[in-house]
Amino acid sequence: MSRPSADNASVLSYQASTKGGRGFTFSLDNFSNKDFIVKDFIEALSENATPASRKSAPGGSQSQFDPKPLIRSFEHALTRLNSLSEDLEERENELSGAVRRAEAQHNANALSQGRKLNQAIDRFQRLDASLNGSGGEDGYGDTGGNIAVRIGERLDELDRQLKRSNDAKFLILCWQEVSQRGSLETLEDVKRRNDIVECARIARQLLKISARLDPDSNQGVNGNAPNGVKRRPGRSKYPTKEIIEKFLENLEQDLLAKFDDCLRRANYDGMRECAITLKDFNDGSSVIATYVNQHSFFIDRTQLVTDELVEDSETWDRLQDPDAEPPGVEPSLQSLIDEVKIVVQDESTIIKRAFPYYEEVLIRFLQRIFQQSIQQRLEMVLEKSNELSSLAFLRSLQTSRSYITTLVDDLKAHGLTEHPEPVTSQIAATLDQQLEELFVPYFVGSSYIEREKKNLEELYSSLLLKFSSYHEQRRRMPTSYFGSLAQRGKEFAASARDAYMERLDTADLPATQKAMLLKIAGLKEDQGDKKNIETTEEDGRLSIPTAKRMLKWLAEGVGRGLELSPANETPKDVQNLLILLLNNLGELYLETALDAASDHAASQENMKTPPDLTHLPSVQTVTIILHLLQTTIRTILLPLATPNLTIRREIEKQSNATMSTLESKLSNVLNITLTATLNWVNKLLAQQKKTDFRPKDDMDLMAASSETPACQAVVSFLARVATQASGALSGRNLSLFLSELALGLRSLVLAHVLKFTVSQFGGITVSKDMTRYAELVRGWPTSEDLEPGAMDVLVEVGQLFIIKGDALKFKLNQAGADANELKAYIRQREDVSSVDVQAALGP
C-alpha cells in the first residue's frame, strides 16, 4: 500500500514514533473525538504492524503472511486499553464522590434558605397586619397603617379647608373692593399675571354674590334709582353687577385672544384650558365660533366660491346627451368634497384634543362645511346643468348626491373623533341631516318625478317626431303601406307634433337643450317650416334601435329614481314612468304601426293584382319590440312596485291591457293578411280551364302530363308568400301563420275540384296538382301547429279520380264516416255512370 486513505487520517494521527515504527500510543481524548470510528482504528493498528518490506514489495510478488507483528501490536493496544479503562474507572469514582458531596451541600443550603424564607414571610405578615390596623389582644385602638391613612386624609381635608378659606378671603376682598370702591384692581393683578382662567372663575363667583347681596346694583351711583326711588340702606353705592359684567366681557375677549394664540401655536393644552373656561360664557358659543370661523379651510375656500366651473365642453355635451354614458361628478365639486373628507378627518383629532365638549364643536364645524362650502358649490353645479337641459340637471343631481353620500358614509366609517371606532349616534344623525337638507329643495312634493316625466316626454317627442310627421303627411295618400300608416294615429300624432314644435319655439327651453332635442329628432336648427317636415319612408318604419333607446332612457330614469327618491315613493314613481312608456312606445308607436299594417292588409283583400305584403316585416318588428317591452316590465318595473301591492296590481292591469290590445291588433293583421292571400289564391284557381281536367285532343293530353297553369301560379304565389312570411315572422307566429295558410289552401282546393268534371286522363292531372300542393306545404316550418298528414287529404282525393273497380270500393270502405264526402268527388268523374263506379258508390 502506497499511502493510507483520507478516511484514516484521523486514526493515523494517533501514531507515536517508536523503534521500528511498531509502537502505537493513544489516550482517552482519542476515543472522545466525534470522528472516532472503530473500523478505522483497527485498520490503523494493522497498517502500523505491517513490516516496511511488505509495504514496498512489488505488486506481483508473493510473500508469506507473518501474523506475529499483528499479534504484538494488538497485545500492546489491549494492554493500553486496559490501562485506560482503569484510569477511567478511577476518575468516575472520584466524580461520583464529588457529586454526592455537592448534593449533600445543596440540600443543606436549601433547608437553610427555606428557614430564612419562612422567617421573612412571618415578618411580612406581622408588618402587613400592623399596617392594616389589626388590633391587639386588648382591643384598644388601631395600629400603624390605619393611623397613617387617617392622618393623610385629615391633612388633605385641612389642605382643602385652607384653600377654601384663602379663596373665600380673596373673594371677600374682591367684593369689598368692587362694592366700596367700584373697581377690581385685585382681579386685574391676577389677570396681569396671566392667570386668566382663575380670574374668570372668581369673577363669575362675584357676579353670583352681586345678584344676592346687591340686587339694586343697576341703580345710579348716588343711590337713586332711575324712577326716583332711593336705594335700600346697606347696599353698595356702585353698580357692582355692571362692573363685574363689563370685567367678564373684557375677560372673555382676553380668553378668546389667548385661545386664538394657542391655536396658532398648536398649543392644544392651552386651547383646552381656555375652552373649559369659556364654556361658561354663552355656553361656549363664542369660542366655538372663533375656532370655526378662523379655520383656514373657510378662509381659503371663501376666495374660491365665485370661481367658474370647469369649462369642458365635451363633458357638458355628454351630460345632456341621452345616448352617452353620463360623466361623473363635476370636477370642482369633486375636488371640494375630496378636500372636505381630508380636512374633517384631520381636524377631528385636533378638536378632540382642544375641546372637552368636542362633539358640539365637530357638529358646528360640519354644519358650516355643508351649509356654506358644499351647498354653494352644489347650487352652482346644478344651476349650470339646468341651463343646459332637464337631463343634464337630473344627471348632475344624481352624481352629486351619490358622491356626497359616499363622503358621509366614509366619515361615518372613519369615526372622526372616535377613530378607529364608528362615529357616535349624534354625529351620524348630524351628517344625515346635513345631507338631507342639501337636497330638500329638489325633492319637495312631486317635483323630482315631474322633472323625470318632463325629461322623458321631451326625449320621446323628439325621437318620434318624424315618425308622427310621416303619418300626418301621408294621411291622404294611402297608395302604399307606408302611405296608409297615418290612418291610425293621425290625431294623436298631429297634436303631439304640434305641441312639441310649439314648445320648441317658446323660450321655455334652454338653447342647448333645444339643439339636443332637434338633433335627436333629426332636424336642423335653421329648418324652415317645421310643420311640414321632410320625411322619408324610412322615418315611418318601426325601428328596434328606436325602441331600445326609449327603454334605455326609461331604465336610466328608473335607476335614478331608486337612488334619489324615498323608498316609499318608488312604486308610485315607477307607475308614472310606465304610463308614459305605454303611451309613447305602446300607443303612439306600436299601435299606430299595427293599425296602419291592418289597413294596408285590408286594402289588399280584393285587389286585381297580387297582394302587397310589404307590411309583414313590421309585424316581426312589433313582435320583437313587444318582447322587449314585456321583459322590461316583468324584470325591472314590477319587482320595484312589489312593496305596494295596490300599485303593483294597477301596473299589471295597465300592462296586460296594453299587451292584449297590441297582441289583438297583431293577430288581426295576420288574419287579414291570410284573408288577402287566400282571396288571391281563389282568384288564381278561378283561372282553371275545364279542359285541364277533361282533355279532348293531343295537346290537352300532353298538358295533362304536368301540373296545370293554375296550380303552378298558386304554388309560385304561395311559395313567395311563405318566403316573405319566413323573413318577417319567426317562431310560433310563423308556424301559426303558415298552418292557417295551409288549411285555407286545402279548403279552397277541395272546393275547387268539385266544380269540374274529371276524365280518366284529367284524373292524372288532378292527382299531380294535389300532390304538388301537398309537397309545397310539407316544406313549410309549420311545426306542431299543423296536424301530421293534414295535406294528405289532397293526395287521397286526387287518387279517387284514378283508381277503379274494387280498389275504389275498398277506398270508400276504408273512409268510414268520411265516405259520403269522398263520394261527392267520385261523382265528378266522367265515368261516374259506369258499372264499376256505380258499384263502388253503392245504392
Short mmCIF file of C-alpha atoms in Angstrom, two decimals, residues 227-658:
data_model
loop_
_atom_site.label_atom_id
_atom_site.label_comp_id
_atom_site.label_asym_id
_atom_site.label_seq_id
_atom_site.Cartn_x
_atom_site.Cartn_y
_atom_site.Cartn_z
CA ASN A 227 -87.57 106.32 38.70
CA GLY A 228 -86.60 108.42 41.72
CA VAL A 229 -86.84 105.64 44.27
CA LYS A 230 -83.90 105.61 46.71
CA ARG A 231 -81.71 102.53 47.07
CA ARG A 232 -82.18 100.47 50.16
CA PRO A 233 -79.73 101.21 53.00
CA GLY A 234 -76.78 98.87 53.39
CA ARG A 235 -76.43 98.35 49.73
CA SER A 236 -73.40 99.29 47.64
CA LYS A 237 -73.44 102.69 46.07
CA TYR A 238 -71.69 101.31 42.95
CA PRO A 239 -73.35 99.23 40.20
CA THR A 240 -71.43 96.10 41.07
CA LYS A 241 -73.26 93.94 38.54
CA GLU A 242 -72.41 96.21 35.64
CA ILE A 243 -68.80 96.46 36.76
CA ILE A 244 -68.42 92.72 37.07
CA GLU A 245 -70.21 92.01 33.77
CA LYS A 246 -68.03 94.50 31.96
CA PHE A 247 -64.97 92.90 33.51
CA LEU A 248 -66.23 89.47 32.35
CA GLU A 249 -66.78 90.78 28.83
CA ASN A 250 -63.24 92.04 28.67
CA LEU A 251 -62.07 88.81 30.23
CA GLU A 252 -63.95 86.79 27.60
CA GLN A 253 -62.20 88.73 24.87
CA ASP A 254 -58.86 88.11 26.55
CA LEU A 255 -59.67 84.39 26.80
CA LEU A 256 -60.63 84.29 23.14
CA ALA A 257 -57.39 86.08 22.26
CA LYS A 258 -55.45 83.60 24.34
CA PHE A 259 -57.33 80.71 22.70
CA ASP A 260 -56.53 82.11 19.28
CA ASP A 261 -52.87 82.48 20.23
CA CYS A 262 -52.75 78.88 21.44
CA LEU A 263 -54.47 77.80 18.25
CA ARG A 264 -51.83 79.48 16.12
CA ARG A 265 -49.05 77.88 18.17
CA ALA A 266 -50.81 74.48 18.19
CA ASN A 267 -50.88 74.56 22.00
CA TYR A 268 -53.75 72.12 22.44
CA ASP A 269 -53.48 72.01 26.25
CA GLY A 270 -53.82 75.79 26.39
CA MET A 271 -56.73 75.68 23.98
CA ARG A 272 -58.45 73.07 26.12
CA GLU A 273 -57.98 75.14 29.29
CA CYS A 274 -59.46 78.22 27.63
CA ALA A 275 -62.30 76.18 26.13
CA ILE A 276 -63.24 74.82 29.54
CA THR A 277 -63.44 78.32 31.00
CA LEU A 278 -65.27 79.81 28.00
CA LYS A 279 -67.88 77.09 28.25
CA ASP A 280 -69.48 79.23 30.99
CA PHE A 281 -69.57 82.20 28.59
CA ASN A 282 -72.65 81.83 26.37
CA ASP A 283 -72.32 78.07 26.66
CA GLY A 284 -69.05 78.17 24.70
CA SER A 285 -70.64 79.54 21.52
CA SER A 286 -68.05 82.33 21.25
CA VAL A 287 -65.04 80.04 21.40
CA ILE A 288 -66.64 77.57 19.00
CA ALA A 289 -67.41 80.38 16.57
CA THR A 290 -63.84 81.66 16.88
CA TYR A 291 -62.41 78.26 16.13
CA VAL A 292 -64.70 77.54 13.17
CA ASN A 293 -64.65 80.99 11.58
CA GLN A 294 -60.88 81.31 11.66
CA HIS A 295 -60.27 77.87 10.18
CA SER A 296 -58.02 78.10 7.15
CA PHE A 297 -60.36 75.91 5.11
CA PHE A 298 -63.15 78.50 5.18
CA ILE A 299 -60.78 81.41 4.67
CA ASP A 300 -59.18 79.81 1.61
CA ARG A 301 -62.44 78.47 0.20
CA THR A 302 -64.24 81.80 0.57
CA GLN A 303 -61.99 83.20 -2.14
CA LEU A 304 -62.90 80.29 -4.43
CA VAL A 305 -66.68 80.39 -4.05
CA THR A 306 -67.11 82.65 -7.08
CA ASP A 307 -64.76 80.60 -9.25
CA GLU A 308 -66.27 79.45 -12.50
CA LEU A 309 -66.99 75.80 -13.08
CA VAL A 310 -64.61 73.74 -15.16
CA GLU A 311 -65.16 74.56 -18.82
CA ASP A 312 -65.02 71.19 -20.52
CA SER A 313 -67.39 71.25 -23.46
CA GLU A 314 -67.04 67.53 -24.10
CA THR A 315 -68.10 66.69 -20.55
CA TRP A 316 -71.09 69.04 -20.63
CA ASP A 317 -72.14 67.66 -24.04
CA ARG A 318 -72.03 64.11 -22.70
CA LEU A 319 -74.05 65.22 -19.70
CA GLN A 320 -77.00 66.32 -21.84
CA ASP A 321 -76.72 63.58 -24.48
CA PRO A 322 -79.23 60.82 -23.56
CA ASP A 323 -77.35 58.22 -25.62
CA ALA A 324 -73.96 58.90 -23.99
CA GLU A 325 -72.83 57.43 -20.71
CA PRO A 326 -73.22 60.16 -18.07
CA PRO A 327 -69.91 61.55 -16.81
CA GLY A 328 -69.01 61.55 -13.16
CA VAL A 329 -69.43 64.33 -10.66
CA GLU A 330 -68.42 67.83 -11.72
CA PRO A 331 -64.61 68.19 -11.19
CA SER A 332 -64.67 71.30 -8.96
CA LEU A 333 -67.35 69.78 -6.73
CA GLN A 334 -65.41 66.53 -6.61
CA SER A 335 -62.24 68.40 -5.62
CA LEU A 336 -64.11 70.21 -2.85
CA ILE A 337 -65.64 67.02 -1.44
CA ASP A 338 -62.30 65.21 -1.52
CA GLU A 339 -60.71 68.10 0.37
CA VAL A 340 -63.58 68.15 2.87
CA LYS A 341 -63.03 64.49 3.61
CA ILE A 342 -59.35 65.01 4.40
CA VAL A 343 -59.90 68.23 6.38
CA VAL A 344 -62.69 66.82 8.55
CA GLN A 345 -60.75 63.65 9.35
CA ASP A 346 -57.62 65.59 10.28
CA GLU A 347 -59.48 68.29 12.17
CA SER A 348 -61.38 65.77 14.27
CA THR A 349 -58.18 64.80 16.04
CA ILE A 350 -57.41 68.44 16.87
CA ILE A 351 -60.95 69.13 18.05
CA LYS A 352 -60.87 66.18 20.41
CA ARG A 353 -57.58 67.34 21.92
CA ALA A 354 -58.56 71.00 22.19
CA PHE A 355 -62.17 70.76 23.41
CA PRO A 356 -63.65 68.71 26.25
CA TYR A 357 -67.05 69.14 24.56
CA TYR A 358 -65.65 68.10 21.18
CA GLU A 359 -68.93 66.74 19.78
CA GLU A 360 -70.55 70.18 19.89
CA VAL A 361 -67.58 71.73 18.10
CA LEU A 362 -67.46 68.99 15.46
CA ILE A 363 -71.19 69.35 14.80
CA ARG A 364 -70.80 73.12 14.30
CA PHE A 365 -67.80 72.53 12.05
CA LEU A 366 -69.71 70.01 9.90
CA GLN A 367 -72.74 72.29 9.66
CA ARG A 368 -70.57 75.14 8.44
CA ILE A 369 -68.89 72.95 5.81
CA PHE A 370 -72.13 71.53 4.44
CA GLN A 371 -74.22 74.70 4.65
CA GLN A 372 -71.60 77.01 3.23
CA SER A 373 -68.90 75.35 1.16
CA ILE A 374 -70.65 72.29 -0.24
CA GLN A 375 -74.07 73.90 -0.68
CA GLN A 376 -72.72 76.90 -2.59
CA ARG A 377 -70.72 74.77 -4.98
CA LEU A 378 -73.60 72.30 -5.41
CA GLU A 379 -76.01 75.10 -6.30
CA MET A 380 -73.56 76.40 -8.90
CA VAL A 381 -73.23 72.95 -10.49
CA LEU A 382 -76.98 72.31 -10.59
CA GLU A 383 -77.74 75.79 -11.87
CA LYS A 384 -75.26 75.32 -14.71
CA SER A 385 -76.72 71.89 -15.51
CA ASN A 386 -80.26 73.27 -15.50
CA GLU A 387 -79.18 75.85 -18.05
CA LEU A 388 -78.18 73.02 -20.36
CA SER A 389 -81.18 70.67 -20.21
CA SER A 390 -83.52 68.76 -17.92
CA LEU A 391 -81.48 65.60 -18.42
CA ALA A 392 -78.23 67.37 -17.54
CA PHE A 393 -79.82 68.64 -14.33
CA LEU A 394 -81.09 65.18 -13.35
CA ARG A 395 -77.77 63.52 -14.08
CA SER A 396 -75.84 66.17 -12.14
CA LEU A 397 -78.28 65.82 -9.26
CA GLN A 398 -77.74 62.06 -9.18
CA THR A 399 -73.94 62.10 -9.40
CA SER A 400 -73.65 64.94 -6.86
CA ARG A 401 -75.88 63.23 -4.33
CA SER A 402 -74.12 59.92 -4.85
CA TYR A 403 -70.69 61.48 -4.30
CA ILE A 404 -71.77 63.46 -1.23
CA THR A 405 -73.47 60.35 0.17
CA THR A 406 -70.19 58.50 -0.25
CA LEU A 407 -68.48 61.32 1.68
CA VAL A 408 -70.97 60.94 4.55
CA ASP A 409 -70.53 57.16 4.62
CA ASP A 410 -66.74 57.49 4.63
CA LEU A 411 -66.82 59.97 7.51
CA LYS A 412 -69.09 57.66 9.49
CA ALA A 413 -66.82 54.70 8.88
CA HIS A 414 -63.70 56.69 9.76
CA GLY A 415 -65.13 57.57 13.17
CA LEU A 416 -63.75 61.14 13.26
CA THR A 417 -63.33 61.93 16.98
CA GLU A 418 -63.98 58.26 17.82
CA HIS A 419 -61.49 56.87 15.30
CA PRO A 420 -60.96 53.95 14.74
CA GLU A 421 -64.45 53.21 16.08
CA PRO A 422 -67.53 54.42 14.12
CA VAL A 423 -68.91 57.88 14.85
CA THR A 424 -71.34 58.47 17.68
CA SER A 425 -75.07 58.44 17.01
CA GLN A 426 -75.24 62.22 17.41
CA ILE A 427 -72.57 62.86 14.77
CA ALA A 428 -74.14 60.28 12.45
CA ALA A 429 -77.52 61.99 12.81
CA THR A 430 -75.92 65.36 12.07
CA LEU A 431 -74.26 64.04 8.90
CA ASP A 432 -77.53 62.50 7.71
CA GLN A 433 -79.42 65.70 8.45
CA GLN A 434 -76.92 67.87 6.56
CA LEU A 435 -77.04 65.52 3.58
CA GLU A 436 -80.83 65.62 3.57
CA GLU A 437 -81.00 69.40 3.87
CA LEU A 438 -78.67 69.86 0.89
CA PHE A 439 -81.20 68.24 -1.46
CA VAL A 440 -84.51 69.14 0.17
CA PRO A 441 -85.28 71.94 -2.35
CA TYR A 442 -85.05 69.48 -5.24
CA PHE A 443 -87.40 66.85 -3.80
CA VAL A 444 -90.29 68.93 -2.48
CA GLY A 445 -93.58 67.15 -3.16
CA SER A 446 -93.58 65.53 -6.59
CA SER A 447 -91.09 67.95 -8.13
CA TYR A 448 -88.49 65.29 -8.80
CA ILE A 449 -90.73 62.77 -10.58
CA GLU A 450 -92.30 65.59 -12.57
CA ARG A 451 -88.81 66.51 -13.81
CA GLU A 452 -88.22 62.89 -14.81
CA LYS A 453 -91.53 62.73 -16.68
CA LYS A 454 -90.87 66.05 -18.37
CA ASN A 455 -87.44 64.87 -19.47
CA LEU A 456 -88.77 61.59 -20.91
CA GLU A 457 -91.67 63.34 -22.64
CA GLU A 458 -89.26 65.73 -24.33
CA LEU A 459 -86.95 62.92 -25.43
CA TYR A 460 -89.76 60.66 -26.66
CA SER A 461 -91.44 63.51 -28.51
CA SER A 462 -88.19 64.36 -30.27
CA LEU A 463 -87.40 60.77 -31.11
CA LEU A 464 -90.87 60.07 -32.60
CA LEU A 465 -91.32 63.45 -34.27
CA LYS A 466 -90.52 62.31 -37.81
CA PHE A 467 -92.47 59.10 -37.28
CA SER A 468 -95.55 61.12 -36.36
CA SER A 469 -94.95 63.69 -39.09
CA TYR A 470 -94.67 60.97 -41.71
CA HIS A 471 -98.05 59.60 -40.65
CA GLU A 472 -99.63 63.03 -40.91
CA GLN A 473 -98.10 63.87 -44.30
CA ARG A 474 -99.11 60.51 -45.84
CA ARG A 475 -102.59 60.57 -44.36
CA ARG A 476 -104.30 61.41 -47.65
CA MET A 477 -102.11 59.29 -49.88
CA PRO A 478 -102.77 55.63 -48.99
CA THR A 479 -101.17 54.27 -52.15
CA SER A 480 -98.75 52.00 -50.30
CA TYR A 481 -98.25 50.53 -46.88
CA PHE A 482 -96.27 53.46 -45.56
CA GLY A 483 -98.73 55.85 -47.10
CA SER A 484 -101.51 54.32 -45.01
CA LEU A 485 -99.63 54.45 -41.72
CA ALA A 486 -101.28 57.72 -40.70
CA GLN A 487 -104.79 56.26 -40.72
CA ARG A 488 -104.44 55.11 -37.11
CA GLY A 489 -102.57 57.81 -35.27
CA LYS A 490 -103.23 60.97 -37.24
CA GLU A 491 -104.98 62.88 -34.47
CA PHE A 492 -102.67 61.83 -31.64
CA ALA A 493 -99.56 62.26 -33.77
CA ALA A 494 -100.63 65.64 -35.11
CA SER A 495 -101.44 67.01 -31.66
CA ALA A 496 -98.22 65.65 -30.20
CA ARG A 497 -96.17 67.07 -33.04
CA ASP A 498 -97.80 70.48 -32.91
CA ALA A 499 -97.36 70.68 -29.14
CA TYR A 500 -93.74 69.66 -29.50
CA MET A 501 -92.97 72.24 -32.18
CA GLU A 502 -94.80 74.92 -30.24
CA ARG A 503 -92.72 74.11 -27.18
CA LEU A 504 -89.52 74.31 -29.17
CA ASP A 505 -90.49 77.76 -30.40
CA THR A 506 -91.06 79.10 -26.89
CA ALA A 507 -88.35 80.40 -24.59
CA ASP A 508 -89.10 77.72 -22.01
CA LEU A 509 -86.22 75.53 -23.13
CA PRO A 510 -82.53 76.41 -22.91
CA ALA A 511 -80.80 76.83 -26.25
CA THR A 512 -78.54 73.82 -25.64
CA GLN A 513 -81.48 71.57 -24.80
CA LYS A 514 -83.37 72.76 -27.87
CA ALA A 515 -80.35 71.94 -30.02
CA MET A 516 -80.07 68.48 -28.48
CA LEU A 517 -83.78 67.73 -28.99
CA LEU A 518 -83.58 68.83 -32.63
CA LYS A 519 -80.55 66.59 -33.03
CA ILE A 520 -82.48 63.62 -31.62
CA ALA A 521 -85.41 64.45 -33.93
CA GLY A 522 -83.05 64.58 -36.91
CA LEU A 523 -83.77 68.24 -37.64
CA LYS A 524 -81.57 71.23 -38.21
CA GLU A 525 -81.93 74.34 -36.11
CA ASP A 526 -82.42 76.54 -39.18
CA GLN A 527 -85.06 74.29 -40.77
CA GLY A 528 -87.85 76.47 -42.15
CA ASP A 529 -91.41 75.22 -41.97
CA LYS A 530 -91.34 72.80 -39.07
CA LYS A 531 -94.99 71.82 -39.57
CA ASN A 532 -94.15 70.36 -42.97
CA ILE A 533 -91.09 68.39 -42.02
CA GLU A 534 -89.50 66.44 -44.83
CA THR A 535 -89.70 62.76 -44.15
CA THR A 536 -88.94 59.52 -45.96
CA GLU A 537 -90.48 56.09 -45.87
CA GLU A 538 -87.69 55.02 -43.54
CA ASP A 539 -88.98 57.54 -40.97
CA GLY A 540 -92.35 55.78 -40.96
CA ARG A 541 -90.94 52.31 -40.31
CA LEU A 542 -90.74 50.73 -36.91
CA SER A 543 -87.18 50.51 -35.62
CA ILE A 544 -85.85 48.18 -32.94
CA PRO A 545 -82.94 50.55 -32.11
CA THR A 546 -85.50 53.31 -31.57
CA ALA A 547 -87.47 51.14 -29.13
CA LYS A 548 -84.25 50.17 -27.34
CA ARG A 549 -83.35 53.83 -26.95
CA MET A 550 -86.74 54.54 -25.39
CA LEU A 551 -86.38 51.61 -22.99
CA LYS A 552 -82.82 52.61 -22.14
CA TRP A 553 -83.88 56.16 -21.31
CA LEU A 554 -86.67 54.80 -19.13
CA ALA A 555 -84.28 52.42 -17.33
CA GLU A 556 -81.91 55.30 -16.62
CA GLY A 557 -84.75 57.34 -15.15
CA VAL A 558 -85.92 54.41 -13.01
CA GLY A 559 -82.38 53.79 -11.73
CA ARG A 560 -82.01 57.45 -10.92
CA GLY A 561 -85.31 57.41 -9.04
CA LEU A 562 -84.18 54.44 -6.95
CA GLU A 563 -81.19 56.42 -5.80
CA LEU A 564 -82.81 59.81 -5.32
CA SER A 565 -86.43 59.23 -4.31
CA PRO A 566 -87.53 57.88 -0.93
CA ALA A 567 -88.11 54.13 -0.94
CA ASN A 568 -91.83 54.50 -0.20
CA GLU A 569 -92.25 56.65 -3.34
CA THR A 570 -90.61 54.14 -5.69
CA PRO A 571 -93.77 52.16 -6.66
CA LYS A 572 -95.67 55.35 -7.46
CA ASP A 573 -92.76 56.77 -9.48
CA VAL A 574 -92.46 53.52 -11.40
CA GLN A 575 -96.16 53.62 -12.24
CA ASN A 576 -95.89 57.19 -13.56
CA LEU A 577 -92.95 56.32 -15.79
CA LEU A 578 -94.64 53.14 -17.01
CA ILE A 579 -97.76 55.07 -18.07
CA LEU A 580 -95.52 57.42 -20.01
CA LEU A 581 -93.79 54.49 -21.70
CA LEU A 582 -97.05 52.74 -22.61
CA ASN A 583 -98.48 55.93 -24.08
CA ASN A 584 -95.47 56.56 -26.29
CA LEU A 585 -93.99 53.17 -27.10
CA GLY A 586 -97.27 51.27 -26.92
CA GLU A 587 -99.94 53.61 -28.27
CA LEU A 588 -98.14 56.20 -30.36
CA TYR A 589 -95.51 53.87 -31.81
CA LEU A 590 -96.70 50.26 -31.94
CA GLU A 591 -100.47 50.69 -32.18
CA THR A 592 -100.14 53.24 -34.96
CA ALA A 593 -97.91 50.92 -36.94
CA LEU A 594 -100.17 47.90 -36.36
CA ASP A 595 -103.34 49.72 -37.39
CA ALA A 596 -101.58 51.03 -40.47
CA ALA A 597 -100.46 47.49 -41.30
CA SER A 598 -104.02 46.27 -40.75
CA ASP A 599 -105.43 48.94 -43.06
CA HIS A 600 -102.86 48.12 -45.68
CA ALA A 601 -103.56 44.40 -45.44
CA ALA A 602 -107.30 45.08 -45.70
CA SER A 603 -106.73 47.13 -48.83
CA GLN A 604 -105.16 44.08 -50.46
CA GLU A 605 -108.12 41.77 -49.91
CA ASN A 606 -109.87 42.49 -53.23
CA MET A 607 -107.04 43.84 -55.35
CA LYS A 608 -106.82 42.91 -59.04
CA THR A 609 -103.09 42.35 -58.63
CA PRO A 610 -101.22 40.02 -56.27
CA PRO A 611 -101.47 41.36 -52.70
CA ASP A 612 -98.64 43.58 -51.49
CA LEU A 613 -97.30 42.03 -48.28
CA THR A 614 -94.70 44.69 -47.52
CA HIS A 615 -96.35 45.24 -44.14
CA LEU A 616 -95.23 41.81 -42.89
CA PRO A 617 -91.72 42.97 -41.78
CA SER A 618 -93.38 45.46 -39.42
CA VAL A 619 -95.18 42.54 -37.77
CA GLN A 620 -91.86 40.90 -36.94
CA THR A 621 -90.52 44.22 -35.61
CA VAL A 622 -93.63 44.66 -33.47
CA THR A 623 -93.14 41.15 -32.07
CA ILE A 624 -89.55 41.87 -31.06
CA ILE A 625 -90.41 45.24 -29.51
CA LEU A 626 -93.32 43.68 -27.64
CA HIS A 627 -90.94 41.10 -26.18
CA LEU A 628 -88.55 43.85 -25.11
CA LEU A 629 -91.41 45.78 -23.53
CA GLN A 630 -92.70 42.73 -21.66
CA THR A 631 -89.22 41.86 -20.44
CA THR A 632 -88.66 45.40 -19.18
CA ILE A 633 -91.95 45.46 -17.30
CA ARG A 634 -91.51 41.97 -15.84
CA THR A 635 -87.84 42.19 -14.79
CA ILE A 636 -87.46 45.87 -13.88
CA LEU A 637 -90.72 47.66 -13.15
CA LEU A 638 -92.90 45.04 -11.47
CA PRO A 639 -90.30 43.99 -8.84
CA LEU A 640 -89.85 47.65 -7.86
CA ALA A 641 -93.59 48.01 -7.28
CA THR A 642 -93.79 44.94 -5.04
CA PRO A 643 -93.76 46.89 -1.71
CA ASN A 644 -97.10 48.47 -2.68
CA LEU A 645 -99.46 45.67 -3.72
CA THR A 646 -102.17 48.08 -4.86
CA ILE A 647 -99.89 49.89 -7.28
CA ARG A 648 -98.38 46.59 -8.42
CA ARG A 649 -101.84 45.30 -9.33
CA GLU A 650 -102.57 48.53 -11.19
CA ILE A 651 -99.32 48.23 -13.12
CA GLU A 652 -100.10 44.64 -14.02
CA LYS A 653 -103.60 45.65 -15.12
CA GLN A 654 -102.33 48.52 -17.27
CA SER A 655 -99.56 46.42 -18.78
CA ASN A 656 -101.84 43.49 -19.53
CA ALA A 657 -104.40 45.78 -21.15
CA THR A 658 -101.78 47.32 -23.42
#
